[in-house]
Structures are given as C-alpha cells and as structure tokens.
Short mmCIF file of C-alpha atoms in Angstrom, two decimals:
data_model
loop_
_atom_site.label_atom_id
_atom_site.label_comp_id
_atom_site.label_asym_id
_atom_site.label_seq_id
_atom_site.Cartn_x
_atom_site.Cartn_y
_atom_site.Cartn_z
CA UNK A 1 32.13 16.25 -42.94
CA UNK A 2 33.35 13.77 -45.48
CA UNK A 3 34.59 10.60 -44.54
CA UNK A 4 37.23 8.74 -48.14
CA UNK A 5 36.17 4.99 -47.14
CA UNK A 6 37.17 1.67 -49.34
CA UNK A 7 35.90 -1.78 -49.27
CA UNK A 8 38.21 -4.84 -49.51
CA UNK A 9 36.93 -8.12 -49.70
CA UNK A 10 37.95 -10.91 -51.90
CA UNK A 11 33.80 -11.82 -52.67
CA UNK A 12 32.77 -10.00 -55.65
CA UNK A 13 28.85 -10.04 -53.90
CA UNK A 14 29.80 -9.05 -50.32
CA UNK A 15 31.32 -5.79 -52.20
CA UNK A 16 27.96 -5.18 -53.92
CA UNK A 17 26.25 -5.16 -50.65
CA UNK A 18 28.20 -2.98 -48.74
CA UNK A 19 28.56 -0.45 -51.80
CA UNK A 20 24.54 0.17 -51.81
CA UNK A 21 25.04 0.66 -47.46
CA UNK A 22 27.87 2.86 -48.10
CA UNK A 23 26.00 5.05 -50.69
CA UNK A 24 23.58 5.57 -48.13
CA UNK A 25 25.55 7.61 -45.95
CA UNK A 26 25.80 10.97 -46.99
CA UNK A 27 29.39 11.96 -44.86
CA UNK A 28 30.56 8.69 -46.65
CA UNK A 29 32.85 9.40 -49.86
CA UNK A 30 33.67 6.12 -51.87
CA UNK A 31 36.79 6.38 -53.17
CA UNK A 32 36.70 2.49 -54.46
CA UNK A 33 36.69 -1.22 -53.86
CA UNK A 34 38.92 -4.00 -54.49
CA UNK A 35 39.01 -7.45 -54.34
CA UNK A 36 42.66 -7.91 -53.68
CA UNK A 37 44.39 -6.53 -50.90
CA UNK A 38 47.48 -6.01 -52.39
CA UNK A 39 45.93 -3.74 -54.93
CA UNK A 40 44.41 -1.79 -52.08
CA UNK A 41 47.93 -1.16 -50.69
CA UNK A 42 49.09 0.20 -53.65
CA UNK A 43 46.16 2.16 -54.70
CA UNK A 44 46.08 3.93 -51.19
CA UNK A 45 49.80 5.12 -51.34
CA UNK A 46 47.90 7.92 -53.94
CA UNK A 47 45.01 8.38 -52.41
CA UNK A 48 43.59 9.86 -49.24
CA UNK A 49 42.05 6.71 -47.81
CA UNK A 50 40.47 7.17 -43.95
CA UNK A 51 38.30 4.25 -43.28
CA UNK A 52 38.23 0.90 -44.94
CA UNK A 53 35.73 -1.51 -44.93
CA UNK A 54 37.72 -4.66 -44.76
CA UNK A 55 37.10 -8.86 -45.08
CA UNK A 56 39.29 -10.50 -42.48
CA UNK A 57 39.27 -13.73 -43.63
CA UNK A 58 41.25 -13.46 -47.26
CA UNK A 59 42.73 -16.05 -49.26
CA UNK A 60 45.65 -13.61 -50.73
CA UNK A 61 45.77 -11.77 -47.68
CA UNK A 62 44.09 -11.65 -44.06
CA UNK A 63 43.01 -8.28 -42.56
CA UNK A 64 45.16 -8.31 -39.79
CA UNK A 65 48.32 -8.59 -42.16
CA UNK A 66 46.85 -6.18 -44.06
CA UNK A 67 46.34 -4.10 -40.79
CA UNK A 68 50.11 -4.65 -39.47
CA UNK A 69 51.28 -2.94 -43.01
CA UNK A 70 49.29 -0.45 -42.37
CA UNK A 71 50.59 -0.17 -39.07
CA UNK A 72 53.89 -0.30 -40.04
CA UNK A 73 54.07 1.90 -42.57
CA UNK A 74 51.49 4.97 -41.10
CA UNK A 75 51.90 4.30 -37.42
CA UNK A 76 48.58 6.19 -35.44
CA UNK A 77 48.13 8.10 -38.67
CA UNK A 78 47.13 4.92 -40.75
CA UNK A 79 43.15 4.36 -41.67
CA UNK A 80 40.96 2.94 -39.55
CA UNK A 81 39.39 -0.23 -40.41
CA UNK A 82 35.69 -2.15 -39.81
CA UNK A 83 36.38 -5.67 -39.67
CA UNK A 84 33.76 -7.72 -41.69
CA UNK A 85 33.63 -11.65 -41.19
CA UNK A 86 31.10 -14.76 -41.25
CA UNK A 87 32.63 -15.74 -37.70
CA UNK A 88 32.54 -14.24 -34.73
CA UNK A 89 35.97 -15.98 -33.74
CA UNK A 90 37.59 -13.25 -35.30
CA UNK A 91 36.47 -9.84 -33.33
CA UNK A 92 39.21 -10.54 -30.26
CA UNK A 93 41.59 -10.27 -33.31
CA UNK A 94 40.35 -7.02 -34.59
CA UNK A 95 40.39 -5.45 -31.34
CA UNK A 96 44.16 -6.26 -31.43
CA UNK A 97 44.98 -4.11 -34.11
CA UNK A 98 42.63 -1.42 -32.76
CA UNK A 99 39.45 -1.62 -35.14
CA UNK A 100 37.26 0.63 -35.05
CA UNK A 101 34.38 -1.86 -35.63
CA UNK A 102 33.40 -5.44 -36.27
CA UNK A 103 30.34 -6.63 -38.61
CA UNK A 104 29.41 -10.00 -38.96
CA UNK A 105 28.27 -11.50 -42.35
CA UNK A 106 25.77 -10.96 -43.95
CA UNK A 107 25.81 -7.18 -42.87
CA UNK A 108 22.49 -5.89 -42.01
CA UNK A 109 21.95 -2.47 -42.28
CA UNK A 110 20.97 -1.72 -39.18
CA UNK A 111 24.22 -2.93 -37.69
CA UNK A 112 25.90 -1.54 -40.30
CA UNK A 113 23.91 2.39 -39.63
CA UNK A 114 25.80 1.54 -35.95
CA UNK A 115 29.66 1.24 -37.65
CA UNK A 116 28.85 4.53 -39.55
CA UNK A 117 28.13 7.08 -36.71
CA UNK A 118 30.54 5.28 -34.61
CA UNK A 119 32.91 6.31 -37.36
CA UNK A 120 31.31 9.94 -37.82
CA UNK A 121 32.07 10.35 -33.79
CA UNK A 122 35.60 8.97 -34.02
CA UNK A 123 36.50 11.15 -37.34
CA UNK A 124 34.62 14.69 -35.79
CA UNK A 125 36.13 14.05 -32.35
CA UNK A 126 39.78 13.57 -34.16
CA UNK A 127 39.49 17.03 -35.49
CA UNK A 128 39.22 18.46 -32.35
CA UNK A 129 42.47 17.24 -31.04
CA UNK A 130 45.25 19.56 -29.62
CA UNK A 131 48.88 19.74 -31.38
CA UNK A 132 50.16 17.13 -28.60
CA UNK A 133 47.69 14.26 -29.64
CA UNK A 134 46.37 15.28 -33.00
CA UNK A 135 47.53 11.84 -34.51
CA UNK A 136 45.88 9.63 -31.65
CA UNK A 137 42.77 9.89 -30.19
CA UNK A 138 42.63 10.07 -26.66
CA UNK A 139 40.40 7.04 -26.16
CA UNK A 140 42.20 4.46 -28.25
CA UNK A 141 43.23 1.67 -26.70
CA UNK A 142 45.71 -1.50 -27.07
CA UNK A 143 44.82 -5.20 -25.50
CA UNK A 144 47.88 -6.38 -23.55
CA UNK A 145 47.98 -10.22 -22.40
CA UNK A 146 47.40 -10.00 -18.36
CA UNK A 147 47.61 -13.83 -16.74
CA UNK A 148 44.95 -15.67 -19.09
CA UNK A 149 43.28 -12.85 -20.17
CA UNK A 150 43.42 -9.72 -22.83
CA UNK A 151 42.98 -6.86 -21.15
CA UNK A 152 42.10 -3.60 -22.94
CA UNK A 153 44.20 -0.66 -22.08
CA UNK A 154 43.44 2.78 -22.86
CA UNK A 155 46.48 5.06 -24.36
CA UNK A 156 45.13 7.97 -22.73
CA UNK A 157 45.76 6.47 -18.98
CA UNK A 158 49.81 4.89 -19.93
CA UNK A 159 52.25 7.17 -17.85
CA UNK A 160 54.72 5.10 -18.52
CA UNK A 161 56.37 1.37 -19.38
CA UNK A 162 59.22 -0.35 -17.79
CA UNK A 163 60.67 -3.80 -19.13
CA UNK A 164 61.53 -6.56 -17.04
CA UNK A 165 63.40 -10.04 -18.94
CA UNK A 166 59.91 -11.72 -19.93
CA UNK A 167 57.32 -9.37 -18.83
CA UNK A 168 56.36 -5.41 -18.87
CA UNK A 169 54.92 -3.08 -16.44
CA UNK A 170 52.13 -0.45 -17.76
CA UNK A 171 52.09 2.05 -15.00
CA UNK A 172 48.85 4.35 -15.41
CA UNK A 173 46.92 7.34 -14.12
CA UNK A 174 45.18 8.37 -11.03
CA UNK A 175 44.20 5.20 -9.13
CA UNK A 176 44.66 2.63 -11.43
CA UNK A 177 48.72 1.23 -10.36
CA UNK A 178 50.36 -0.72 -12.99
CA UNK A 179 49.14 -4.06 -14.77
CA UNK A 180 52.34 -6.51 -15.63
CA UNK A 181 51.61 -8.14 -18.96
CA UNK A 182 53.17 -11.17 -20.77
CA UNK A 183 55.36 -8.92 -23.43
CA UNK A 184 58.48 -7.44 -24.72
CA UNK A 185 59.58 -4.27 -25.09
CA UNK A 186 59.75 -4.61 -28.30
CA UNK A 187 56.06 -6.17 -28.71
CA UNK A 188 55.31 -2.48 -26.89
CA UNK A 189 57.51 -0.56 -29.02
CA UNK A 190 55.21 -1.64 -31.79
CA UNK A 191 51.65 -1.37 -30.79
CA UNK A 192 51.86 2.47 -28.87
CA UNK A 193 52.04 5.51 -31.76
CA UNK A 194 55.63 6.58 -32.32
CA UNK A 195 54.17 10.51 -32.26
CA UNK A 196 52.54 9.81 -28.64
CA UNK A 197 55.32 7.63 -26.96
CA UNK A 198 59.21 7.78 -26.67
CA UNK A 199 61.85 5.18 -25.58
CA UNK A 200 64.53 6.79 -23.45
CA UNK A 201 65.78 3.36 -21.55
CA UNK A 202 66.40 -0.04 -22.60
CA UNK A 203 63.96 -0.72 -20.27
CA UNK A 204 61.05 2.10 -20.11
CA UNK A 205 58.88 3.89 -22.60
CA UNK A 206 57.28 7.12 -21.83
CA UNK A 207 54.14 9.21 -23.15
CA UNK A 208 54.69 12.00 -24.42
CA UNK A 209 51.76 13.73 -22.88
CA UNK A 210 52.55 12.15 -19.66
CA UNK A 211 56.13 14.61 -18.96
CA UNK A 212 56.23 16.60 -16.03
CA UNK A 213 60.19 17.63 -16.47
CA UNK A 214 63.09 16.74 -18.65
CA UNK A 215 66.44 17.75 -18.66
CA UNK A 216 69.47 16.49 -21.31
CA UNK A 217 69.72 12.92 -19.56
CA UNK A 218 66.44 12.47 -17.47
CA UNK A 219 62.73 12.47 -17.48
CA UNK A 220 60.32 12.58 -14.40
CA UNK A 221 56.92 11.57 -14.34
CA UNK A 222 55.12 12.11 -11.47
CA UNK A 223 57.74 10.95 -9.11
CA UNK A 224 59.73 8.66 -10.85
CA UNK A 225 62.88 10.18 -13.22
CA UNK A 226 63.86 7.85 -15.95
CA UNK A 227 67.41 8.06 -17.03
CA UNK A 228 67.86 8.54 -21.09
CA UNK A 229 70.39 5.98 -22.12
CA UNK A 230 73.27 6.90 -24.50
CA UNK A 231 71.32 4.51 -26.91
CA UNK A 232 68.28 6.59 -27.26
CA UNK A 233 69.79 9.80 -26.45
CA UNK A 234 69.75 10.84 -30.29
CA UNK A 235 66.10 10.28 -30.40
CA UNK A 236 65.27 11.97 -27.44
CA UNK A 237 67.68 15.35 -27.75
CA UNK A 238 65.54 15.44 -31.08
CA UNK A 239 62.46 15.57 -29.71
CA UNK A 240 63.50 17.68 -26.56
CA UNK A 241 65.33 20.27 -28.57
CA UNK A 242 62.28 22.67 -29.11
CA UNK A 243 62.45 23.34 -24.99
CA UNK A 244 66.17 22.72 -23.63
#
C-alpha cells in the first residue's frame, strides 16, 4: 500500500529532516511540504492528502487550529496527523484532536520508524472496515474531561450520550456503566464522526452501530428507547428511510 503524506512546519530545516525519513519508507508517497499552513489547506482541497506530518507550535498557525479545520470541514474522513514539537507539553493536546502520533524534536529515526508502521497498521486496518464504520476506525478514541482528569474514551464502546444542564453522560458497552464528563452537548456534537453518531434528542446522541430497533419517533438501545424530537426528526427520517 501507498500512504499520500505532507509535512508542515514553519522551519525550513526541520522539513529537510523529515523529507530524507519520509523517503525512506517505501509505502510513504510525498505529495509535498509547506511551510505555511494556510497554503497546506488550500493545496489539500486538490489533492488526496492521508497523513500529514505536522509542527504544532506555528507562528501563522498552530496544529491544533489547523486540526479543528480539518475537523470541521472532513469530519472522521479528514487526514490523520503526527504531531511534531520541541516540548513535550504539547502531546495531551494532540491526543485531543485524535493524533495518530507525537514526535518530539529533533526527530530521530528510530522514533520516527515507530510513527510509520503505526501509520501502515492504522491505514491497512481502515481498509478492512465494513460499510457501517468504513469512515472511523473502530479503535479511535476521544478524551473527555472526568473530575480533574482527561480520560480517553474509545468510540467503539459509546452506546449512547445523554445531556444534563452542565455535564454529559457517556453510557458504554458490556461492563463499563457510564462516565459523566464536564461538557456540552454541543462540545460532543463536535468531537464524535457525524457518519458514526446521530442526535435524535435535545438531550442524547446515539451510535449508529449501537441500534437495536427504531421506529418513526423512537430508538432503543439495549433497554433504553430514546424519543426523536420534532427538532431532529428531519435528520433522523433521513437516515432511517433505507429500513422503515
């Protein structure tokens, strides 16, 4: 396999180095490298970008605003991204935006040899994905603020979410109950992939892969049904039309 990669990063020799690691890597394809951010925006609405090698700590623009956009505008289907940074202060904040990796300056290769199968697994284990969760692999995962920590939750184990005034619950598989974390609805809306969750409520999000029954104005999951609220009902009819 063949894996289109960029590099971003505003220093002209930190772009040398990683092009000779890159060129190493026979499934790696480099498609280019930029120095601005902006331009790598722009340049990747033509071309078939999959992993970027990215600076996080950018003058013009940081990687994590650079990751929201991406975000934003490609939801689960956006490119994955390997943080690179001279301080390890910054790895909790790639993990937020789900990176794939994090490097710390100056790269060695060694570490570097690491990012690349990591990426090899993650791209060859993509492929295999069923119709249902092509556009999100199954053991991607979100950090959610529990208490005083940030917990890592895994998108594969979310039945369901249900909104309280200044809090969330994340109810999940098997054995593992719910965790209530410090966010909105909206903060959740955001971070889960539009293609593997649905809002139906003003107050609960559902996975997609998680539906056990549905009819024109409810869900169940497991046992709980979960009205679908004349506000989302558009949404929802289209994405239940294939089966009612």
């Amino acid at each position: 396999m063949s894996i289109n990669c960029i590099i971003v990063d505003d220093d002209e020799f930190a772009i040398t180095h990683l092009r000779v690691f890159v060129n190493q890597i026979p499934f790696f394809n480099l498609l280019a490298y930029y120095q601005s951010p902006a331009e790598a925006l722009s340049a990747m609405e033509t071309n078939d970008v999959q992993l970027i090698f990215m600076d996080i700590d950018m003058p013009e623009m940081s990687g994590m605003e650079f990751a929201r956009i991406l975000q934003s505008a490609h939801g689960a289907a956006a490119p994955r991204i390997i943080f690179i940074s001279g301080y390890e202060r910054f790895a909790l904040e790639g993990y937020k935006v789900n990176a794939l990796d994090y490097l710390l300056k100056p790269v060695v290769y060694e570490d570097f040899l690491k990012s690349a199968y990591k990426a090899k697994t993650y791209f060859t284990e993509k492929e295999k994905q069923t119709p249902a969760t092509e556009n999100y692999l199954l053991n991607e995962f979100i950090f959610l603020k529990v208490e005083y920590e940030m917990v890592r939750i895994y998108l594969k184990d979310i039945l369901y979410v249900e909104g309280f005034k200044d809090y969330v619950k994340v109810y999940l598989t098997g054995d593992l109950g719910y965790v209530k974390a410090l966010t909105t609805m909206k903060a959740m809306e955001e971070k889960l992939p539009a293609n593997g969750f649905i809002r139906v409520h003003r107050s609960f999000i559902v996975a997609v892969d998680k539906i056990d029954a549905l009819t024109k104005n409810t869900i169940k999951i497991r046992k709980t049904t979960i009205p679908v609220t004349e506000q989302f009902k558009d949404e929802f009819r289209k994405f239940a039309h294939k089966w009612l």
